[in-house]
Each structure stands twice: as C-alpha cells, then as structure tokens.
Tab-separated table of N, CA and C in Angstrom:
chain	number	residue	atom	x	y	z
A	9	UNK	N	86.689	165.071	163.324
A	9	UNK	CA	85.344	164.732	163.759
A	9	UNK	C	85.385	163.335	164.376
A	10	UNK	N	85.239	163.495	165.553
A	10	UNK	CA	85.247	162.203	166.001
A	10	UNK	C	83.930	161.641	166.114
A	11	UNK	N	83.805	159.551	165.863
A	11	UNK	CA	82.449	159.172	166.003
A	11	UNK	C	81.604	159.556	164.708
A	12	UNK	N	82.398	160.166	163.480
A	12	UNK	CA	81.653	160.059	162.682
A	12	UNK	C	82.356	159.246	161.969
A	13	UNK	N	81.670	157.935	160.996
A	13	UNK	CA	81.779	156.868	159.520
A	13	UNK	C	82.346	157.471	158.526
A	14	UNK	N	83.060	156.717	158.670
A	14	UNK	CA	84.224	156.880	156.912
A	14	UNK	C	83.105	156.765	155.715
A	15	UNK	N	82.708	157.537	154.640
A	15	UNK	CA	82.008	157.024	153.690
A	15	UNK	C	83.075	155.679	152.723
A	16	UNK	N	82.130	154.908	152.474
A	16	UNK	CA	82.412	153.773	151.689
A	16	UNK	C	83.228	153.669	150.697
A	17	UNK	N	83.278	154.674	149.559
A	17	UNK	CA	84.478	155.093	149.287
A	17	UNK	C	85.851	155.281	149.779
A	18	UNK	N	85.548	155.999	150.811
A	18	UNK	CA	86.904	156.336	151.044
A	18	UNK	C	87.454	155.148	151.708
A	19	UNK	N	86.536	154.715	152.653
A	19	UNK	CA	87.265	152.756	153.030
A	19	UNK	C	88.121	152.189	151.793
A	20	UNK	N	87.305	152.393	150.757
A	20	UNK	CA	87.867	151.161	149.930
A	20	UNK	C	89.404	151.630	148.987
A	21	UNK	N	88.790	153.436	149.140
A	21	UNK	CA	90.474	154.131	148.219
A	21	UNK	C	91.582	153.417	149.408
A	22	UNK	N	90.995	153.433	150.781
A	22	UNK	CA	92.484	153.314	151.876
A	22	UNK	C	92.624	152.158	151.303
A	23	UNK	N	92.394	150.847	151.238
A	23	UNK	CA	92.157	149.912	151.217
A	23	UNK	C	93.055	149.132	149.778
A	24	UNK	N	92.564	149.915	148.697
A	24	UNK	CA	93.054	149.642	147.507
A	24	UNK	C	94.768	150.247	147.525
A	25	UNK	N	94.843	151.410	148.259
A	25	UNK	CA	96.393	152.387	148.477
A	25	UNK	C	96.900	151.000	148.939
A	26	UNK	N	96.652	150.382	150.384
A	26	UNK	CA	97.070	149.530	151.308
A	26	UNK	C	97.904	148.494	150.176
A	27	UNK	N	96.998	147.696	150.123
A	27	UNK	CA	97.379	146.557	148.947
A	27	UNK	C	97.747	147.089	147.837
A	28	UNK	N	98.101	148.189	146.921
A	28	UNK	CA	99.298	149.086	145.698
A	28	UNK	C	100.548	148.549	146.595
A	29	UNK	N	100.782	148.951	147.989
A	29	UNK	CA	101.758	149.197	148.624
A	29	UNK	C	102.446	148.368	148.588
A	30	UNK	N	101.872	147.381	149.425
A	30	UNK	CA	102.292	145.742	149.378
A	30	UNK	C	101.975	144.909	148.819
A	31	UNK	N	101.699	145.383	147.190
A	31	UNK	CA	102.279	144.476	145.538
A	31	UNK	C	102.962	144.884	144.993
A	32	UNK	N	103.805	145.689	145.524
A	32	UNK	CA	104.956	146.737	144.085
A	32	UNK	C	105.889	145.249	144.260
A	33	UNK	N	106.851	145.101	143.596
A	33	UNK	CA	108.054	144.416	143.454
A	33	UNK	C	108.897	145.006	144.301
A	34	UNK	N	109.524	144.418	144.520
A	34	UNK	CA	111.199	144.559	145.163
A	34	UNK	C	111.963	144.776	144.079
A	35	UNK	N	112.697	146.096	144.596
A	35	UNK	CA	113.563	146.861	143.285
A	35	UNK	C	114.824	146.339	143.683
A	36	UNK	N	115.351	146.124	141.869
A	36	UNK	CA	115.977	145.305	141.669
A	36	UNK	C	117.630	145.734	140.979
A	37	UNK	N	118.641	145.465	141.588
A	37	UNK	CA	119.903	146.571	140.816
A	37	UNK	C	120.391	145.511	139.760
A	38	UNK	N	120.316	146.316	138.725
A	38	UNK	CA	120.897	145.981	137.703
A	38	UNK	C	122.100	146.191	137.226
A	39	UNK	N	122.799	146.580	137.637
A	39	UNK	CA	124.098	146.891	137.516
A	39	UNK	C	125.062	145.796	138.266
A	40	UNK	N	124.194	144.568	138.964
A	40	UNK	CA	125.174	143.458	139.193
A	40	UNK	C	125.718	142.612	138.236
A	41	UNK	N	126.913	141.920	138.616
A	41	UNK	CA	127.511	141.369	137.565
A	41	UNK	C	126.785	139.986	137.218
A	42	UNK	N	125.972	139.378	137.714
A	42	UNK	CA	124.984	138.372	137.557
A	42	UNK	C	124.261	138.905	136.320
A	43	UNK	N	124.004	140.030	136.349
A	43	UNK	CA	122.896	140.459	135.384
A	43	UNK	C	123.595	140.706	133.658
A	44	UNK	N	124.527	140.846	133.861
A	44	UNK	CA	125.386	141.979	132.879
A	44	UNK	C	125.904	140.927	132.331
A	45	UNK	N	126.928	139.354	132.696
A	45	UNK	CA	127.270	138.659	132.309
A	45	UNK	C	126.307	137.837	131.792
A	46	UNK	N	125.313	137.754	131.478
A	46	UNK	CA	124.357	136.720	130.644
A	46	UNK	C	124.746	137.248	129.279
A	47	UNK	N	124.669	135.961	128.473
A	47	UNK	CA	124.933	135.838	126.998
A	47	UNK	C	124.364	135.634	126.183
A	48	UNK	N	123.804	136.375	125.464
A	48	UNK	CA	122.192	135.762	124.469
A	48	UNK	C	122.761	135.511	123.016
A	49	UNK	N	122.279	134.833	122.466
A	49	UNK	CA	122.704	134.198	121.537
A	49	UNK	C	122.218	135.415	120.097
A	50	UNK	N	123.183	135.449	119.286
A	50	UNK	CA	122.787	136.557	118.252
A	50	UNK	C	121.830	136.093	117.270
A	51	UNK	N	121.781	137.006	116.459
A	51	UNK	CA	120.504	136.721	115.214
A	51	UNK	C	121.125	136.210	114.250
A	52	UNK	N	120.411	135.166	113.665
A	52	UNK	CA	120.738	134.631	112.552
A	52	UNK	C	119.577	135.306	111.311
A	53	UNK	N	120.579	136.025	110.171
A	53	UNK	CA	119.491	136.199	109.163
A	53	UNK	C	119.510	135.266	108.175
A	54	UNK	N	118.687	134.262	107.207
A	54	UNK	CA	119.023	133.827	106.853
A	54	UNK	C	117.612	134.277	105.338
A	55	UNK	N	118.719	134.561	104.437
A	55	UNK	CA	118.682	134.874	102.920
A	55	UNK	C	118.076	134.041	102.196
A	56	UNK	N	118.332	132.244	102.316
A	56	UNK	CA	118.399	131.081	101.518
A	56	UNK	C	116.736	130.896	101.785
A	57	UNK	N	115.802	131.267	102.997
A	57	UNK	CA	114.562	130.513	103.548
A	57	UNK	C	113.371	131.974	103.060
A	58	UNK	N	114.151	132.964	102.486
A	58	UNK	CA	113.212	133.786	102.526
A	58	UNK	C	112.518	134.005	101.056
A	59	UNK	N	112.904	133.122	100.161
A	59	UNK	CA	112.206	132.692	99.013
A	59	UNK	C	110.444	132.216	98.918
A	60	UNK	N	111.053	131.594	100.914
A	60	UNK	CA	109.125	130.877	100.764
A	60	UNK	C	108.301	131.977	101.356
A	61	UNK	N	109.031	133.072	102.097
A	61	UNK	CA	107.895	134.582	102.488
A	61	UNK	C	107.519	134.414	101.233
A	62	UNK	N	108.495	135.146	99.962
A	62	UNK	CA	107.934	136.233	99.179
A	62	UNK	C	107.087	135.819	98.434
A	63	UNK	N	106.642	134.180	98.109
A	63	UNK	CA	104.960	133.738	97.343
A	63	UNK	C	104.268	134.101	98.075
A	64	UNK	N	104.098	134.911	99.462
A	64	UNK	CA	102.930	134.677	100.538
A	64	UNK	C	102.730	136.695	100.163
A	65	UNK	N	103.768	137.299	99.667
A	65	UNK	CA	103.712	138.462	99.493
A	65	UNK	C	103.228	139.400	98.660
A	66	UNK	N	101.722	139.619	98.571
A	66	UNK	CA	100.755	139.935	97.163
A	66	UNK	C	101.905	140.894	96.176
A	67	UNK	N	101.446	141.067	95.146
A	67	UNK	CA	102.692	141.995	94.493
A	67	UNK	C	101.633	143.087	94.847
A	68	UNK	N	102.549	144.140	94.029
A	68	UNK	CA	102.376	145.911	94.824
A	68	UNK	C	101.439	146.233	93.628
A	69	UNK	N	101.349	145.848	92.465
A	69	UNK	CA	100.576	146.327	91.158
A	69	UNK	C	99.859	145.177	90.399
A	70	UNK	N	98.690	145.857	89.998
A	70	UNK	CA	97.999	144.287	89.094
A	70	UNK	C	98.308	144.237	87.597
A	71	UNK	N	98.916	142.801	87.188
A	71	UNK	CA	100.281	142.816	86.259
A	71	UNK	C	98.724	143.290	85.316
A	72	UNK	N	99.349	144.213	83.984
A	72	UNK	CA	98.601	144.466	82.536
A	72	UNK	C	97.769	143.032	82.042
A	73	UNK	N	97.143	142.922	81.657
A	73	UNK	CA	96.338	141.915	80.779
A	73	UNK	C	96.916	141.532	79.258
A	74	UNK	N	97.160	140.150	79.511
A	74	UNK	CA	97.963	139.624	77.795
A	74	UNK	C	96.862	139.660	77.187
A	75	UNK	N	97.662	140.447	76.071
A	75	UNK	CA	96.949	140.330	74.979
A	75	UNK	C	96.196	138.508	74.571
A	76	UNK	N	95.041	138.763	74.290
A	76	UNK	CA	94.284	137.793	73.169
A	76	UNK	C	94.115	137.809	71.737
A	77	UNK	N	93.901	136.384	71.425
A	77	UNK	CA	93.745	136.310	69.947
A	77	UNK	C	92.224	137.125	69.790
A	78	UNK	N	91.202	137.531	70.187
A	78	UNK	CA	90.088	137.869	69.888
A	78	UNK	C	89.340	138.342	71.017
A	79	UNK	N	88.490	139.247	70.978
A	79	UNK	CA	87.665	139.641	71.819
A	79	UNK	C	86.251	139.361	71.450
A	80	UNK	N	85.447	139.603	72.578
A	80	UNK	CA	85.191	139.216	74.131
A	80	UNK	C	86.053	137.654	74.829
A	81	UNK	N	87.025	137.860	75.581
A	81	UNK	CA	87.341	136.900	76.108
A	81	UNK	C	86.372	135.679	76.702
A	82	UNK	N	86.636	134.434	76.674
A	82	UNK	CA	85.651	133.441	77.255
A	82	UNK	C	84.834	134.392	78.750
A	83	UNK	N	85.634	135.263	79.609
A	83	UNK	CA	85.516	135.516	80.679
A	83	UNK	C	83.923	136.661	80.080
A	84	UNK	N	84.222	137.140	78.963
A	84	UNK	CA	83.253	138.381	78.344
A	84	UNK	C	84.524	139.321	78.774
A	85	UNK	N	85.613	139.376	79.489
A	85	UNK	CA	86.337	140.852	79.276
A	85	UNK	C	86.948	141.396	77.650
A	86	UNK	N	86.551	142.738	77.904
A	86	UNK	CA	87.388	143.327	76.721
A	86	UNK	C	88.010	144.346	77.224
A	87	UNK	N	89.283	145.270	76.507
A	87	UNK	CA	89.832	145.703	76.714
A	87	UNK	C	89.654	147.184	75.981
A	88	UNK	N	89.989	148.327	76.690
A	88	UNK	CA	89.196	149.808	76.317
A	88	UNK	C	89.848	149.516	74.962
A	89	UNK	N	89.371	150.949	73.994
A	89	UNK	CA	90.034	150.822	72.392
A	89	UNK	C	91.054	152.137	72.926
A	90	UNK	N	91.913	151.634	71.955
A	90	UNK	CA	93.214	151.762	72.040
A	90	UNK	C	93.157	153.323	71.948
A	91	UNK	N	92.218	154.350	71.067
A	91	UNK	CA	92.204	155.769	70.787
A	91	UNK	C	90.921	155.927	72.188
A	92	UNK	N	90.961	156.506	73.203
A	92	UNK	CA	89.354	156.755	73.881
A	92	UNK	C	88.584	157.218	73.135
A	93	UNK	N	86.994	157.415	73.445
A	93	UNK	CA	86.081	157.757	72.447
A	93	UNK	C	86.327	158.822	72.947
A	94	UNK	N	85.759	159.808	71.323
A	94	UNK	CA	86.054	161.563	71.824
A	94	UNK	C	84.552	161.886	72.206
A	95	UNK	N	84.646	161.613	73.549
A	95	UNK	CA	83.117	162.600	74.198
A	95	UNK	C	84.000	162.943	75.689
A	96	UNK	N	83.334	163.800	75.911
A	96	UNK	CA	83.404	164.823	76.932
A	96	UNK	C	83.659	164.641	78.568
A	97	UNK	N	83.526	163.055	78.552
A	97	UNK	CA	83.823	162.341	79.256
A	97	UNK	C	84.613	161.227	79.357
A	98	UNK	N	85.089	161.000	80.487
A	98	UNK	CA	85.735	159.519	80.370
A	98	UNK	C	85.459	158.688	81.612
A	99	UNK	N	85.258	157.552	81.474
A	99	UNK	CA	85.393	156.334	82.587
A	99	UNK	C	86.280	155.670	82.673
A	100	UNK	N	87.041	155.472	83.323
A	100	UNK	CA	88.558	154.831	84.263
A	100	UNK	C	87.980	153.666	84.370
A	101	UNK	N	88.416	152.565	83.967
A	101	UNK	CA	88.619	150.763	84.789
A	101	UNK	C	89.139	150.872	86.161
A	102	UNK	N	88.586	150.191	86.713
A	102	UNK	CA	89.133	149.587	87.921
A	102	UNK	C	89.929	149.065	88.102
A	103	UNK	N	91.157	148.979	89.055
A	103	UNK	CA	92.144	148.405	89.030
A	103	UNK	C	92.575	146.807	88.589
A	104	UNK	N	91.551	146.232	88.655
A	104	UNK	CA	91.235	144.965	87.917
A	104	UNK	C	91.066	145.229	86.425
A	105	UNK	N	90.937	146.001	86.011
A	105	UNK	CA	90.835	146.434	84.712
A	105	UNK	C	89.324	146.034	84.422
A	106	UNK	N	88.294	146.295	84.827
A	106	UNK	CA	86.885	146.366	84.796
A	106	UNK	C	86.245	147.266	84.656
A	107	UNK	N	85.450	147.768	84.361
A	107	UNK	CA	84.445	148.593	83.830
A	107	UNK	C	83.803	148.691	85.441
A	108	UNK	N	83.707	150.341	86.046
A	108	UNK	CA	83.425	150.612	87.277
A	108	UNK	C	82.225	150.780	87.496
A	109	UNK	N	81.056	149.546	87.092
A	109	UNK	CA	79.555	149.475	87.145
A	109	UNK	C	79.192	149.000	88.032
A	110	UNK	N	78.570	149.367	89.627
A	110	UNK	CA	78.414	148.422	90.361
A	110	UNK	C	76.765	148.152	90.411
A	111	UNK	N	76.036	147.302	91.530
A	111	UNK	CA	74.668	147.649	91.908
A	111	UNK	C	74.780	147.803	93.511
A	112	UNK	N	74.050	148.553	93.612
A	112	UNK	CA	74.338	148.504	95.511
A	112	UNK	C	72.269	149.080	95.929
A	113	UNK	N	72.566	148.001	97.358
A	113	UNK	CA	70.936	148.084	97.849
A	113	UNK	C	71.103	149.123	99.491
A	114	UNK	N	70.352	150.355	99.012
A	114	UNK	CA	70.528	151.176	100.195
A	114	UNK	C	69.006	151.149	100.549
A	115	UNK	N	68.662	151.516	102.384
A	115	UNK	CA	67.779	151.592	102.892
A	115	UNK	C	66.931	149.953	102.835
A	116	UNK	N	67.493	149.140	102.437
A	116	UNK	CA	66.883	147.722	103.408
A	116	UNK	C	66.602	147.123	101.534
A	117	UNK	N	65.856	148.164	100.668
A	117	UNK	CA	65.433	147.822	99.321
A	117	UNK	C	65.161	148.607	98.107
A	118	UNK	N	66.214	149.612	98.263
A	118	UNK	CA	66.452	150.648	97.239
A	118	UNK	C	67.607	150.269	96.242
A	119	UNK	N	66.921	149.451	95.027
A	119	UNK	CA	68.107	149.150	93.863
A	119	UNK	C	68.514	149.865	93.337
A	120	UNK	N	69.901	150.300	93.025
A	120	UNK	CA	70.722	151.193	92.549
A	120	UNK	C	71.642	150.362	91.848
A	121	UNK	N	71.742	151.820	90.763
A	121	UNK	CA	73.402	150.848	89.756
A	121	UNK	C	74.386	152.292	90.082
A	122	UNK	N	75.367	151.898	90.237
A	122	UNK	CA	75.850	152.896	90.617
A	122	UNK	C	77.513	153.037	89.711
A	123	UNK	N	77.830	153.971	88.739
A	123	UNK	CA	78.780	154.701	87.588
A	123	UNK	C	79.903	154.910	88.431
A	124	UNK	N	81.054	154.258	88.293
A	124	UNK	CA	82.154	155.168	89.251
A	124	UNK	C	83.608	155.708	88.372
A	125	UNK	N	84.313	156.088	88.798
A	125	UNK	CA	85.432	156.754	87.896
A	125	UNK	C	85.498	157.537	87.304
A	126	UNK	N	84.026	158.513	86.728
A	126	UNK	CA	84.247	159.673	86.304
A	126	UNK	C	85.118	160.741	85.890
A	127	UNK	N	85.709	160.738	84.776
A	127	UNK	CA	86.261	162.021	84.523
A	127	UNK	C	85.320	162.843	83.525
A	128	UNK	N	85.594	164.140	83.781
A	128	UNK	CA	84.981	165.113	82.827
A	128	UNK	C	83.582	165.684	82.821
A	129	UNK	N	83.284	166.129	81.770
A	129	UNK	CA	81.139	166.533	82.118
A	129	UNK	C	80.604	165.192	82.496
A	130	UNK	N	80.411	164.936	83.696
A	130	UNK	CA	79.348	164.540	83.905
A	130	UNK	C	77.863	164.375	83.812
A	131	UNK	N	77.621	165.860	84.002
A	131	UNK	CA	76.028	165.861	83.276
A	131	UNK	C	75.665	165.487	82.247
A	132	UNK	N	76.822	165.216	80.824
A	132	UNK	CA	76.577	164.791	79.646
A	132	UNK	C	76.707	163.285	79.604
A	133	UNK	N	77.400	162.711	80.512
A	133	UNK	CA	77.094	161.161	80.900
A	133	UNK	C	75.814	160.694	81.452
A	134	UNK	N	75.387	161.823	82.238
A	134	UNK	CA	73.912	161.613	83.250
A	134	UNK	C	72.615	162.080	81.862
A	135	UNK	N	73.227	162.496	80.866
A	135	UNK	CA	72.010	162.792	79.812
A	135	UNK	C	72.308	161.669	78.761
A	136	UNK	N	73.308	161.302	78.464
A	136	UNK	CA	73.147	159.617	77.975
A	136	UNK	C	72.865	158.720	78.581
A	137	UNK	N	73.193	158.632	79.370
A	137	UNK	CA	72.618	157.557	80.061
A	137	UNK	C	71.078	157.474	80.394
A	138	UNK	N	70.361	158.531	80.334
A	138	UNK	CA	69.056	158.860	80.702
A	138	UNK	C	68.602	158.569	79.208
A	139	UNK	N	69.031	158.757	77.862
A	139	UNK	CA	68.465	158.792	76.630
A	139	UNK	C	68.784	157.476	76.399
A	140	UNK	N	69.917	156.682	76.337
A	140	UNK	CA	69.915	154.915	76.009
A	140	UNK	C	69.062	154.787	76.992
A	141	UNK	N	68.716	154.539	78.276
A	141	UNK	CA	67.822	153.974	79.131
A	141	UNK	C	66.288	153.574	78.528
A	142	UNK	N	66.152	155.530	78.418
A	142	UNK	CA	64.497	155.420	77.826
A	142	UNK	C	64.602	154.406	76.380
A	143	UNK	N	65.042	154.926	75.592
A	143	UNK	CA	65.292	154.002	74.485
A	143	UNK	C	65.210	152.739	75.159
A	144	UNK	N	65.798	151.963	75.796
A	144	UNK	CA	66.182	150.267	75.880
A	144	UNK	C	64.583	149.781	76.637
A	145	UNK	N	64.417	151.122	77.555
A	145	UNK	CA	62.987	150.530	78.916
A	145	UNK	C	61.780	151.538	78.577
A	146	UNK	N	62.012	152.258	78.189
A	146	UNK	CA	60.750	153.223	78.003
A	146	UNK	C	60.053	154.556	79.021
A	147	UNK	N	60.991	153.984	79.697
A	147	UNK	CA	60.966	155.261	80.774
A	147	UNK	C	62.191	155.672	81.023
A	148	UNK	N	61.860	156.857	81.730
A	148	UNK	CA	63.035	157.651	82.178
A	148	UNK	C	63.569	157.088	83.504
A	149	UNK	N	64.756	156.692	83.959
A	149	UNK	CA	65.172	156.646	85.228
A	149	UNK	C	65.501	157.816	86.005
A	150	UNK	N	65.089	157.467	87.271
A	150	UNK	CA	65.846	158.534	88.135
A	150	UNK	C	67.080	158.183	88.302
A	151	UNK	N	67.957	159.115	88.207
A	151	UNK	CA	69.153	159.272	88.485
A	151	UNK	C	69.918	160.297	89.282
A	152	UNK	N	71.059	160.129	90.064
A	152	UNK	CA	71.323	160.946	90.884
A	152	UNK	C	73.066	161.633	90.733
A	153	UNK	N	73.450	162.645	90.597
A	153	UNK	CA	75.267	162.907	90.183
A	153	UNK	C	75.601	163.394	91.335
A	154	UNK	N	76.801	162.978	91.895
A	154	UNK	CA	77.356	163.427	92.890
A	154	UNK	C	78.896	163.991	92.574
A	155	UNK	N	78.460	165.261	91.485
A	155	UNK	CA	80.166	166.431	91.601
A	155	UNK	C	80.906	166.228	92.219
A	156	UNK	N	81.131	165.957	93.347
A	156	UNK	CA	82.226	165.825	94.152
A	156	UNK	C	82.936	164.471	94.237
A	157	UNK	N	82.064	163.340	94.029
A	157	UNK	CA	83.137	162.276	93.854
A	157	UNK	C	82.831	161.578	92.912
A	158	UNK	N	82.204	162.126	91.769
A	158	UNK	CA	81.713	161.562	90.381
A	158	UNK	C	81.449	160.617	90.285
A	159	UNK	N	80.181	160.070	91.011
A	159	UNK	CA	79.397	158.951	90.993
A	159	UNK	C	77.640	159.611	90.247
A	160	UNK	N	77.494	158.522	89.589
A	160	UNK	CA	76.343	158.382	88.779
A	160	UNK	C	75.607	157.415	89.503
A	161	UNK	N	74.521	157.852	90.449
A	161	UNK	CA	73.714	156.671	90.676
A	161	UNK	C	72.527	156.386	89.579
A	162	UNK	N	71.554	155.486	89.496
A	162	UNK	CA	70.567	155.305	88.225
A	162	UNK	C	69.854	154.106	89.410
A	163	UNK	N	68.614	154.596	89.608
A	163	UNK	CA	67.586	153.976	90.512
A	163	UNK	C	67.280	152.406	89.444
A	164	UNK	N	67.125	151.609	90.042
A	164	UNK	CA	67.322	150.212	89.380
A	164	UNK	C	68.502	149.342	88.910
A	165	UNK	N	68.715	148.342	89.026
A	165	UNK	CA	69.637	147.400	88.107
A	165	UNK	C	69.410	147.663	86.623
A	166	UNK	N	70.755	148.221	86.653
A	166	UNK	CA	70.651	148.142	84.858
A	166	UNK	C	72.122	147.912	84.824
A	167	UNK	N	72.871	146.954	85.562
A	167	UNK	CA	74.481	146.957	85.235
A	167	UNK	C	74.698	146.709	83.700
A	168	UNK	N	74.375	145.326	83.544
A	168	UNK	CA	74.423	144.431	82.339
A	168	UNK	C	74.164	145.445	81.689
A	169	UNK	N	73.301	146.113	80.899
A	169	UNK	CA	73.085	146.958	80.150
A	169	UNK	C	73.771	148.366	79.771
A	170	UNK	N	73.541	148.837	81.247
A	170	UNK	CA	75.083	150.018	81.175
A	170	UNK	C	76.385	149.454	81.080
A	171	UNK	N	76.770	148.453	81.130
A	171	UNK	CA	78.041	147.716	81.144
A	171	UNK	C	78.054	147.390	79.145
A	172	UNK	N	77.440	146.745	79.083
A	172	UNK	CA	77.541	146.524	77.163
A	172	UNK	C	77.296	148.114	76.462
A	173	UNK	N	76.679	148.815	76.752
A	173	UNK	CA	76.733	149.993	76.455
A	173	UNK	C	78.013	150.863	76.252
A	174	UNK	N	78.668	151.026	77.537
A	174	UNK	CA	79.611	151.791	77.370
A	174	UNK	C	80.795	150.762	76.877
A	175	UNK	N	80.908	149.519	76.866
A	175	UNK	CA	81.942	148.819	75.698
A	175	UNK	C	81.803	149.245	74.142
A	176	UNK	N	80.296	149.188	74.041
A	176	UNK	CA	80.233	149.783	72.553
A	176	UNK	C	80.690	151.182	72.548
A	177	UNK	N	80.462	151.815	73.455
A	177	UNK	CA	80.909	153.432	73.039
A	177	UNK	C	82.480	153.873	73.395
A	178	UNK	N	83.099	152.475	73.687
A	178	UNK	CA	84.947	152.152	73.984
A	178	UNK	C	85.635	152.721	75.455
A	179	UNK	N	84.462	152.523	76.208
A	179	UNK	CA	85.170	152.702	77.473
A	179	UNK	C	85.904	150.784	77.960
C-alpha cells in the first residue's frame, strides 16, 4: 500500500529491533590463549576463624529448662507435673515451654483468648472451660472449637485466668 502511515507502534517495534541490533556485544572467542592463561588465586578455607560464625548461629533446639529449687519461678514459670492429669485431653507447651494461651484482636475490636495445642476431646475442654468461666465471671462465654486445628477460641481476655487454671489442673 503505498502513501499509507506506519501505525505508531509499528515505528517504534522497527525502531527498538534497530537499536537491539546495534547494542549486542561483539562476540568474543574464548578459546584464546590470553583468556585461558589467567591465574586466579585458590580458596583458602580457614577452620581456626570459624569459631566466631558459630555464636552468630541460633542452635537447632530450645535447650530443656534446669531444674529449680522451688516453684513458681521468680519469672511465675512452672513446669507440667511429671504424671499428666488423667482427663481426656491434653495441652502441649510451646516450644518455649509455655502454656499455649494467647489473646488475639480480630475485626479492628473483637477480644479473644485463644487455647492452642490441643490433643484429644476437645469438646470436654470447651465444657470446662465454659463451667470454670461461669464459676470465676458469672456468665457463660462464647466460645468457638475449631476440629481441625484444635484451637479453642473464648470471646474475651481471660488469659491470666485460663493460664492459672490449667497449671492447677497440671498442664
């Protein structure tokens, strides 16, 4: 078609091809002896300096907890009893060796305490916990169980409380 305009695009693909063309490098043989005779200096490993990595290197496990002369530690930690309590359930410490009580605020101002580590009936944890509650506050909390990754939520802060609780009952 003659007398008809390149659309604008396509100016600028020629354009951009043009200048690819004439920026490639000049290819280069490597197989000269200029190239091949360079000498790089080898690796030194050195054994004696690598003492100061390994303080920078967290360890892989969190060491057991020494024993104390007495419990509640100054810190308030205690340590599970040595037989678990026989109920139907169990709660796992946290790798810190803590009691897995958190509080967490969902939707901008929804207080939650939230149970983690779960083993076993759950629902019979979610019905104690609902019976010390009323007992301690006088009402019933809402509470929420999630079977699948055995979390106990309980609408409000009640760590402190669920936290001394289940020490007395030897989690």
């Amino acid at each position: 078609r003659a007398g008809t305009k390149m659309p604008a695009a396509g100016r600028w693909r020629r354009l951009l091809m043009a200048a690819r063309v004439a920026a490639r490098p000049p290819q280069i043989d490597c197989s000269s002896s200029s190239a091949a005779s360079a000498t790089y200096p080898g690796v030194v490993e050195s054994t004696e300096e690598f003492k100061f990595v390994e303080r920078l290197i967290p360890p892989a496990t969190v060491p057991v907890p020494p024993k104390h002369d007495r419990y509640p530690t100054p810190s308030g930690w205690c340590p599970p009893r040595d037989p678990p309590p026989d109920l139907p359930y169990i709660i796992r410490r946290s790798r810190m060796h803590n009691l897995p009580v958190y509080t967490d605020i969902t939707h901008g101002n929804r207080k939650m305490t939230v149970i983690r580590k779960i083993e076993g009936d759950i629902w019979t944890l979610e019905k104690d916990v609902k019976d010390f509650l009323t007992q301690t506050w006088g009402k019933t909390p809402m509470t929420q169980v999630n079977e699948v990754t055995m979390i106990l939520r309980v609408k409000g802060y009640f760590d402190k409380e669920l936290k001394s609780w289940l020490l007395e009952k030897g989690f």
